Amino acid sequence: MSKLLIKGGSSLRGEYRVKAAKNAVLPIIAASLLTNEKCEIENVPNITDINNMLKIMRSLGANVSFEESVIEIESKEPLRFSVPTELAKELRSSVFLLGPVLARIGKAAVAYPGGCDIGVRPLDIHIKGLQEMGIAVEESHGVIYCDATRLKGADIMLDFPSVGATENLMMVASLAKGRTRIRNAAKEPEITDLQNFINAMGGKVSGAGGSTIVIDGVKELHGCHYRPIPDRIVAGTLLIAAATCGGKISLFDSQPEHIEPLLFKLSKSSCVLDVRSDKITLIAERRGRNFDKLETQPYPGFPTDLQSPMMTLMAVSEGTGVIVENIFETRFRIVRELIKMGARITVKDRTAIVRGVKDLEGAAVSAGDLRGGAALVIAGMKAEGYTTIENARHIDRGYERIEDIMNDFGADIKRLQ
Ligand code: EPZ
């Protein structure tokens, strides 16, 4: 079921209740391994990355159920310490298991992870931090083997505020002897959510959201019931879709403070925004002016995961805009697909120059990664005529049946196969 057919030209009207954030739930699922008691996680979207992560948890020996948006996980001994290669290849988040498996079992083996093809995505920052905590790390034949016999708290400085490395180190430190400091830590809201989850299990973590996180290891952690933060990237994608196609949409359960850079940019174009603590309404009635410059940065800067959807909006805005992608080195694969639809974009290294056109034309395009695929859906809804999107499975990794979400807003999307 991996091809979408979109009839373009509809504006979007309606409302949507945003579910839990994929990038909060994935590390939280991994963190549930830190206790042998049951953890419940609610309001979870039924998306491929979540289901693949649960498959990995089952392969380690955890008891897992996922019904009616609620995940229940209970991982009692004996547990396996090795993540099957074919599963690790499915998603980047398999690397999040290194920390909790090490903390719980004392050793771990995880194949180099897969996930979106948006860059080399090395693990050097993860590995350097683990080694500073006394963990022996060996890599052979694409598998990372770790031994945590000498695990202890440490003072760690990250070379780059890596989200995954910050999360891995928070998890392994929560059961390590002594205090761990993670400096130059990632500040994304999902990091704070992981802190809150570990503390709900009886952990001692503080400082998340700032540049230094302090973790005091405890002897053991207990189960808990948790509702993760809403998905700021899904919320942002839908707002950009409405800004691109025109119309009026309202999002509930979204936390506007998590997408301030986007809301600021959209308010500077032709959109009218009404922002409340639990509801964001966007009205777009005419073609907006292009943004002079869009630069992606670690949080609280503009999120790299919304760069592709923004490129679609900029491709049909008035005037020329420049995009600089500072986080991933190959996050412009969507450009050649948008050009097939009549966009006028040129790329040099990490910079894209986007000359806005009045209309896009429907075409046969292919999704290469999750957020690029979502951006092509927006382009297809805006374009004149019909668009087909191959490899829609990439989109299903982070959006729960995107065709249903958009059709509820008035789009015309069919899933062909
Ligand atoms: C997380 O990926 C997210 N994924 C990504 O979302 C998101 O784009 C990214 O953070 C940045 O916000 C999940 O949370 C599951 P990083 P992660 O480690 O942890 C380099 C989506 O669409 N780096 O912060 O992999 C890396 O190559 C996905 O939902 C190293 O060099 O991101 C990249 O250039 C895509 N060495 C930069 O840092 C390392 O050891 C940011 O990576 C680790 C990272």
CSV table of N, CA, C and O in Angstrom, one decimal, residues 121-217:
chain,number,residue,atom,x,y,z
A,121,ARG,N,24.7,10.3,9.1
A,121,ARG,CA,24.1,10.0,10.4
A,121,ARG,C,25.0,9.1,11.2
A,121,ARG,O,24.7,8.0,11.6
A,122,PRO,N,26.3,9.5,11.4
A,122,PRO,CA,27.2,8.7,12.2
A,122,PRO,C,26.8,8.6,13.7
A,122,PRO,O,25.8,9.3,14.1
A,123,LEU,N,27.5,7.8,14.5
A,123,LEU,CA,27.1,7.6,15.9
A,123,LEU,C,28.3,8.0,16.8
A,123,LEU,O,28.3,7.6,18.0
A,124,ASP,N,29.2,8.7,16.2
A,124,ASP,CA,30.5,9.0,17.0
A,124,ASP,C,30.2,9.8,18.3
A,124,ASP,O,30.8,9.5,19.3
A,125,ILE,N,29.2,10.6,18.3
A,125,ILE,CA,28.8,11.4,19.6
A,125,ILE,C,28.2,10.5,20.6
A,125,ILE,O,28.6,10.5,21.8
A,126,HIS,N,27.4,9.5,20.2
A,126,HIS,CA,26.8,8.5,21.1
A,126,HIS,C,28.0,7.7,21.7
A,126,HIS,O,28.1,7.6,22.9
A,127,ILE,N,28.9,7.2,20.8
A,127,ILE,CA,29.9,6.3,21.3
A,127,ILE,C,30.9,7.0,22.2
A,127,ILE,O,31.3,6.5,23.2
A,128,LYS,N,31.3,8.2,21.8
A,128,LYS,CA,32.2,9.0,22.7
A,128,LYS,C,31.7,9.2,24.1
A,128,LYS,O,32.3,9.0,25.1
A,129,GLY,N,30.4,9.5,24.2
A,129,GLY,CA,29.7,9.7,25.5
A,129,GLY,C,29.7,8.4,26.3
A,129,GLY,O,30.0,8.4,27.5
A,130,LEU,N,29.4,7.3,25.6
A,130,LEU,CA,29.3,6.0,26.3
A,130,LEU,C,30.6,5.6,26.9
A,130,LEU,O,30.8,5.2,28.0
A,131,GLN,N,31.7,5.9,26.0
A,131,GLN,CA,33.0,5.5,26.5
A,131,GLN,C,33.5,6.4,27.7
A,131,GLN,O,34.1,5.9,28.6
A,132,GLU,N,33.0,7.6,27.7
A,132,GLU,CA,33.4,8.5,28.8
A,132,GLU,C,32.7,8.0,30.1
A,132,GLU,O,33.1,8.3,31.2
A,133,MET,N,31.7,7.2,29.9
A,133,MET,CA,31.0,6.6,31.1
A,133,MET,C,31.5,5.2,31.4
A,133,MET,O,30.9,4.4,32.2
A,134,GLY,N,32.7,4.9,30.9
A,134,GLY,CA,33.3,3.6,31.2
A,134,GLY,C,32.9,2.4,30.4
A,134,GLY,O,33.2,1.3,30.7
A,135,ILE,N,32.1,2.7,29.4
A,135,ILE,CA,31.5,1.6,28.6
A,135,ILE,C,32.6,1.2,27.5
A,135,ILE,O,33.0,2.1,26.8
A,136,ALA,N,32.9,-0.1,27.4
A,136,ALA,CA,33.8,-0.6,26.3
A,136,ALA,C,33.0,-0.7,25.0
A,136,ALA,O,31.9,-1.3,25.0
A,137,VAL,N,33.4,-0.1,23.9
A,137,VAL,CA,32.7,-0.1,22.6
A,137,VAL,C,33.6,-0.7,21.6
A,137,VAL,O,34.7,-0.3,21.4
A,138,GLU,N,33.0,-1.7,20.9
A,138,GLU,CA,33.7,-2.3,19.7
A,138,GLU,C,32.8,-2.3,18.5
A,138,GLU,O,31.6,-2.6,18.7
A,139,GLU,N,33.3,-2.1,17.3
A,139,GLU,CA,32.4,-2.2,16.2
A,139,GLU,C,33.0,-3.2,15.2
A,139,GLU,O,34.2,-3.2,14.9
A,140,SER,N,32.1,-4.1,14.8
A,140,SER,CA,32.7,-5.1,13.8
A,140,SER,C,31.5,-5.5,12.9
A,140,SER,O,30.4,-5.8,13.4
A,141,HIS,N,31.8,-5.6,11.6
A,141,HIS,CA,30.8,-6.0,10.6
A,141,HIS,C,29.5,-5.3,10.8
A,141,HIS,O,28.4,-5.9,10.8
A,142,GLY,N,29.5,-4.0,11.0
A,142,GLY,CA,28.3,-3.1,11.1
A,142,GLY,C,27.5,-3.3,12.3
A,142,GLY,O,26.4,-2.7,12.4
A,143,VAL,N,28.1,-3.9,13.3
A,143,VAL,CA,27.4,-4.1,14.6
A,143,VAL,C,28.2,-3.4,15.7
A,143,VAL,O,29.4,-3.5,15.8
A,144,ILE,N,27.6,-2.7,16.6
A,144,ILE,CA,28.2,-2.0,17.7
A,144,ILE,C,28.0,-2.9,19.0
A,144,ILE,O,26.9,-3.2,19.4
A,145,TYR,N,29.2,-3.4,19.6
A,145,TYR,CA,29.1,-4.2,20.8
A,145,TYR,C,29.6,-3.3,21.9
A,145,TYR,O,30.6,-2.7,21.9
A,146,CYS,N,28.8,-3.4,23.0
A,146,CYS,CA,29.1,-2.5,24.2
A,146,CYS,C,29.1,-3.4,25.4
A,146,CYS,O,28.3,-4.3,25.6
A,147,ASP,N,30.1,-3.1,26.4
A,147,ASP,CA,30.1,-3.8,27.7
A,147,ASP,C,30.2,-2.7,28.8
A,147,ASP,O,31.0,-1.8,28.7
A,148,ALA,N,29.2,-2.8,29.7
A,148,ALA,CA,29.0,-1.7,30.7
A,148,ALA,C,29.5,-2.2,32.1
A,148,ALA,O,29.0,-1.7,33.1
A,149,THR,N,30.4,-3.2,32.1
A,149,THR,CA,30.9,-3.7,33.4
A,149,THR,C,31.4,-2.5,34.3
A,149,THR,O,31.1,-2.5,35.5
A,150,ARG,N,32.1,-1.6,33.6
A,150,ARG,CA,32.6,-0.5,34.4
A,150,ARG,C,31.8,0.8,34.3
A,150,ARG,O,32.4,1.9,34.2
A,151,LEU,N,30.5,0.7,34.1
A,151,LEU,CA,29.6,1.9,33.9
A,151,LEU,C,29.7,2.7,35.2
A,151,LEU,O,29.5,2.3,36.3
A,152,LYS,N,29.9,4.1,34.9
A,152,LYS,CA,29.8,5.0,36.1
A,152,LYS,C,29.4,6.4,35.5
A,152,LYS,O,29.6,6.7,34.3
A,153,GLY,N,28.9,7.2,36.4
A,153,GLY,CA,28.6,8.6,36.0
A,153,GLY,C,29.8,9.3,35.5
A,153,GLY,O,30.9,9.0,35.9
A,154,ALA,N,29.6,10.3,34.6
A,154,ALA,CA,30.8,11.1,34.1
A,154,ALA,C,30.3,12.5,33.7
A,154,ALA,O,29.1,12.8,33.6
A,155,ASP,N,31.3,13.3,33.5
A,155,ASP,CA,31.1,14.7,33.0
A,155,ASP,C,31.3,14.7,31.5
A,155,ASP,O,32.4,14.5,31.1
A,156,ILE,N,30.2,14.9,30.7
A,156,ILE,CA,30.3,14.7,29.3
A,156,ILE,C,30.1,16.0,28.6
A,156,ILE,O,29.1,16.7,29.0
A,157,MET,N,30.9,16.3,27.5
A,157,MET,CA,30.6,17.5,26.7
A,157,MET,C,30.3,17.0,25.3
A,157,MET,O,31.2,16.3,24.7
A,158,LEU,N,29.1,17.2,24.8
A,158,LEU,CA,28.8,16.7,23.4
A,158,LEU,C,29.5,17.7,22.4
A,158,LEU,O,29.3,18.9,22.5
A,159,ASP,N,30.1,17.2,21.3
A,159,ASP,CA,30.6,18.1,20.3
A,159,ASP,C,29.5,18.8,19.5
A,159,ASP,O,29.7,19.9,19.0
A,160,PHE,N,28.3,18.1,19.5
A,160,PHE,CA,27.2,18.7,18.8
A,160,PHE,C,26.0,18.3,19.6
A,160,PHE,O,25.9,17.2,20.1
A,161,PRO,N,25.0,19.2,19.8
A,161,PRO,CA,23.8,18.8,20.6
A,161,PRO,C,22.9,17.8,19.9
A,161,PRO,O,21.8,18.1,19.4
A,162,SER,N,23.5,16.6,19.8
A,162,SER,CA,22.7,15.5,19.1
A,162,SER,C,21.5,15.0,19.9
A,162,SER,O,21.7,14.7,21.1
A,163,VAL,N,20.4,15.0,19.3
A,163,VAL,CA,19.1,14.6,20.0
A,163,VAL,C,19.3,13.1,20.5
A,163,VAL,O,19.1,12.8,21.7
A,164,GLY,N,19.6,12.2,19.6
A,164,GLY,CA,19.7,10.8,19.9
A,164,GLY,C,20.8,10.5,21.0
A,164,GLY,O,20.6,9.7,21.9
A,165,ALA,N,22.0,11.2,20.8
A,165,ALA,CA,23.1,10.9,21.8
A,165,ALA,C,22.7,11.4,23.1
A,165,ALA,O,22.9,10.7,24.1
A,166,THR,N,22.0,12.6,23.2
A,166,THR,CA,21.6,13.1,24.5
A,166,THR,C,20.6,12.1,25.2
A,166,THR,O,20.8,11.8,26.3
A,167,GLU,N,19.7,11.6,24.4
A,167,GLU,CA,18.7,10.7,24.9
A,167,GLU,C,19.3,9.3,25.4
A,167,GLU,O,19.1,8.8,26.5
A,168,ASN,N,20.3,8.8,24.5
A,168,ASN,CA,20.9,7.6,24.9
A,168,ASN,C,21.7,7.7,26.2
A,168,ASN,O,21.6,6.9,27.1
A,169,LEU,N,22.4,8.8,26.4
A,169,LEU,CA,23.2,9.0,27.6
A,169,LEU,C,22.4,9.3,28.8
A,169,LEU,O,22.7,8.8,29.9
A,170,MET,N,21.2,10.0,28.6
A,170,MET,CA,20.3,10.2,29.7
A,170,MET,C,19.8,8.9,30.3
A,170,MET,O,19.7,8.6,31.5
A,171,MET,N,19.5,8.0,29.3
A,171,MET,CA,18.9,6.7,29.8
A,171,MET,C,20.0,5.8,30.5
A,171,MET,O,19.7,5.3,31.5
A,172,VAL,N,21.2,5.7,29.9
A,172,VAL,CA,22.2,4.8,30.6
A,172,VAL,C,22.6,5.4,31.9
A,172,VAL,O,22.8,4.7,32.9
A,173,ALA,N,22.6,6.8,32.0
A,173,ALA,CA,23.1,7.4,33.2
A,173,ALA,C,22.0,7.3,34.3
A,173,ALA,O,22.4,7.3,35.5
A,174,SER,N,20.8,7.0,34.0
A,174,SER,CA,19.7,7.0,35.0
A,174,SER,C,19.9,5.8,36.0
A,174,SER,O,19.4,5.9,37.1
A,175,LEU,N,20.6,4.8,35.5
A,175,LEU,CA,20.9,3.6,36.4
A,175,LEU,C,22.4,3.4,36.7
A,175,LEU,O,22.8,2.4,37.3
A,176,ALA,N,23.2,4.4,36.3
A,176,ALA,CA,24.6,4.3,36.5
A,176,ALA,C,25.0,4.8,37.9
A,176,ALA,O,24.2,5.6,38.5
A,177,LYS,N,26.1,4.3,38.5
A,177,LYS,CA,26.5,4.8,39.8
A,177,LYS,C,27.0,6.2,39.7
A,177,LYS,O,27.7,6.6,38.8
A,178,GLY,N,26.5,7.1,40.6
A,178,GLY,CA,27.0,8.5,40.6
A,178,GLY,C,26.3,9.4,39.7
A,178,GLY,O,25.2,9.1,39.2
A,179,ARG,N,26.9,10.6,39.6
A,179,ARG,CA,26.3,11.7,38.8
A,179,ARG,C,26.8,11.8,37.4
A,179,ARG,O,28.0,11.7,37.2
A,180,THR,N,26.0,12.1,36.4
A,180,THR,CA,26.4,12.3,35.1
A,180,THR,C,25.9,13.7,34.7
A,180,THR,O,24.8,14.1,35.0
A,181,ARG,N,26.8,14.5,34.0
A,181,ARG,CA,26.4,15.8,33.5
A,181,ARG,C,26.6,15.7,32.0
A,181,ARG,O,27.6,15.2,31.5
A,182,ILE,N,25.6,16.1,31.2
A,182,ILE,CA,25.7,16.1,29.8
A,182,ILE,C,25.7,17.6,29.4
A,182,ILE,O,24.6,18.3,29.5
A,183,ARG,N,26.8,18.1,28.9
A,183,ARG,CA,26.9,19.5,28.5
A,183,ARG,C,26.7,19.6,27.0
A,183,ARG,O,27.0,18.7,26.3
A,184,ASN,N,26.3,20.8,26.6
A,184,ASN,CA,26.0,21.0,25.2
A,184,ASN,C,24.9,20.0,24.7
A,184,ASN,O,25.0,19.5,23.6
A,185,ALA,N,24.0,19.7,25.6
A,185,ALA,CA,22.9,18.7,25.4
A,185,ALA,C,21.9,19.3,24.4
A,185,ALA,O,21.7,20.5,24.3
A,186,ALA,N,21.2,18.4,23.6
A,186,ALA,CA,20.1,18.9,22.8
A,186,ALA,C,19.0,19.4,23.7
A,186,ALA,O,18.8,19.0,24.8
A,187,LYS,N,18.2,20.5,23.2
A,187,LYS,CA,17.2,21.1,24.0
A,187,LYS,C,15.8,20.9,23.5
A,187,LYS,O,14.8,21.5,23.9
A,188,GLU,N,15.7,20.0,22.5
A,188,GLU,CA,14.3,19.7,21.9
A,188,GLU,C,13.3,19.4,23.0
A,188,GLU,O,13.6,18.8,24.0
A,189,PRO,N,12.0,19.7,22.8
A,189,PRO,CA,11.0,19.3,23.7
A,189,PRO,C,10.9,17.9,24.0
A,189,PRO,O,10.5,17.4,25.1
A,190,GLU,N,11.3,17.0,23.1
A,190,GLU,CA,11.3,15.6,23.3
A,190,GLU,C,12.3,15.1,24.3
A,190,GLU,O,12.1,14.1,25.0
A,191,ILE,N,13.4,15.9,24.5
A,191,ILE,CA,14.4,15.6,25.5
A,191,ILE,C,13.7,15.9,26.9
A,191,ILE,O,13.9,15.1,27.8
A,192,THR,N,13.0,17.0,27.0
A,192,THR,CA,12.4,17.3,28.3
A,192,THR,C,11.3,16.2,28.6
A,192,THR,O,11.1,15.8,29.7
A,193,ASP,N,10.6,15.8,27.5
A,193,ASP,CA,9.6,14.7,27.7
A,193,ASP,C,10.3,13.4,28.3
A,193,ASP,O,9.7,12.8,29.2
A,194,LEU,N,11.4,13.1,27.7
A,194,LEU,CA,12.1,11.9,28.2
A,194,LEU,C,12.6,12.1,29.7
A,194,LEU,O,12.4,11.1,30.5
A,195,GLN,N,13.0,13.3,30.0
A,195,GLN,CA,13.4,13.6,31.4
A,195,GLN,C,12.2,13.3,32.3
A,195,GLN,O,12.3,12.6,33.3
A,196,ASN,N,11.0,13.8,31.9
A,196,ASN,CA,9.8,13.7,32.7
A,196,ASN,C,9.4,12.2,32.8
A,196,ASN,O,8.9,11.8,33.9
A,197,PHE,N,9.6,11.5,31.7
A,197,PHE,CA,9.2,10.1,31.8
A,197,PHE,C,10.1,9.3,32.8
A,197,PHE,O,9.6,8.6,33.6
A,198,ILE,N,11.4,9.6,32.7
A,198,ILE,CA,12.4,8.9,33.6
A,198,ILE,C,12.1,9.2,35.0
A,198,ILE,O,12.1,8.4,35.9
A,199,ASN,N,11.8,10.5,35.2
A,199,ASN,CA,11.4,11.0,36.6
A,199,ASN,C,10.1,10.3,37.1
A,199,ASN,O,10.0,10.0,38.3
A,200,ALA,N,9.2,10.1,36.2
A,200,ALA,CA,7.9,9.5,36.5
A,200,ALA,C,8.2,8.0,36.9
A,200,ALA,O,7.4,7.4,37.7
A,201,MET,N,9.3,7.5,36.5
A,201,MET,CA,9.7,6.1,36.9
A,201,MET,C,10.5,6.1,38.1
A,201,MET,O,11.0,5.0,38.6
A,202,GLY,N,10.7,7.3,38.7
A,202,GLY,CA,11.5,7.4,40.0
A,202,GLY,C,13.0,7.8,39.7
A,202,GLY,O,13.8,7.7,40.6
A,203,GLY,N,13.2,8.3,38.5
A,203,GLY,CA,14.6,8.7,38.2
A,203,GLY,C,14.9,10.1,38.8
A,203,GLY,O,14.0,10.8,39.3
A,204,LYS,N,16.2,10.5,38.7
A,204,LYS,CA,16.6,11.8,39.1
A,204,LYS,C,17.3,12.5,38.0
A,204,LYS,O,18.5,12.5,37.9
A,205,VAL,N,16.5,13.2,37.1
A,205,VAL,CA,17.1,13.9,36.0
A,205,VAL,C,16.6,15.4,36.1
A,205,VAL,O,15.4,15.6,36.4
A,206,SER,N,17.5,16.3,35.8
A,206,SER,CA,17.1,17.7,35.8
A,206,SER,C,17.9,18.5,34.7
A,206,SER,O,18.9,18.0,34.3
A,207,GLY,N,17.3,19.6,34.3
A,207,GLY,CA,18.0,20.5,33.4
A,207,GLY,C,17.7,20.3,31.9
A,207,GLY,O,18.1,21.1,31.1
A,208,ALA,N,16.8,19.3,31.6
A,208,ALA,CA,16.5,19.1,30.2
A,208,ALA,C,15.8,20.4,29.7
A,208,ALA,O,15.1,21.1,30.4
A,209,GLY,N,16.1,20.7,28.4
A,209,GLY,CA,15.6,22.0,27.8
A,209,GLY,C,16.6,23.1,27.9
A,209,GLY,O,16.6,24.0,27.1
A,210,GLY,N,17.6,22.9,28.8
A,210,GLY,CA,18.7,23.8,28.8
A,210,GLY,C,20.0,23.1,28.3
A,210,GLY,O,19.9,22.0,27.7
A,211,SER,N,21.2,23.7,28.4
A,211,SER,CA,22.3,23.1,27.7
A,211,SER,C,23.0,22.1,28.6
A,211,SER,O,23.9,21.4,28.1
A,212,THR,N,22.7,22.0,29.9
A,212,THR,CA,23.3,21.0,30.7
A,212,THR,C,22.3,20.2,31.5
A,212,THR,O,21.4,20.7,32.2
A,213,ILE,N,22.3,18.9,31.3
A,213,ILE,CA,21.4,18.0,32.0
A,213,ILE,C,22.2,17.2,33.0
A,213,ILE,O,23.3,16.7,32.7
A,214,VAL,N,21.6,17.1,34.2
A,214,VAL,CA,22.2,16.4,35.3
A,214,VAL,C,21.4,15.2,35.7
A,214,VAL,O,20.2,15.3,35.9
A,215,ILE,N,22.1,14.0,35.7
A,215,ILE,CA,21.4,12.7,36.1
A,215,ILE,C,22.1,12.1,37.3
A,215,ILE,O,23.3,11.8,37.2
A,216,ASP,N,21.4,11.8,38.3
A,216,ASP,CA,21.9,11.1,39.5
A,216,ASP,C,21.4,9.7,39.4
A,216,ASP,O,20.2,9.4,39.4
A,217,GLY,N,22.3,8.7,39.1
A,217,GLY,CA,21.9,7.3,39.0
A,217,GLY,C,21.1,6.8,40.2
A,217,GLY,O,21.5,7.2,41.3
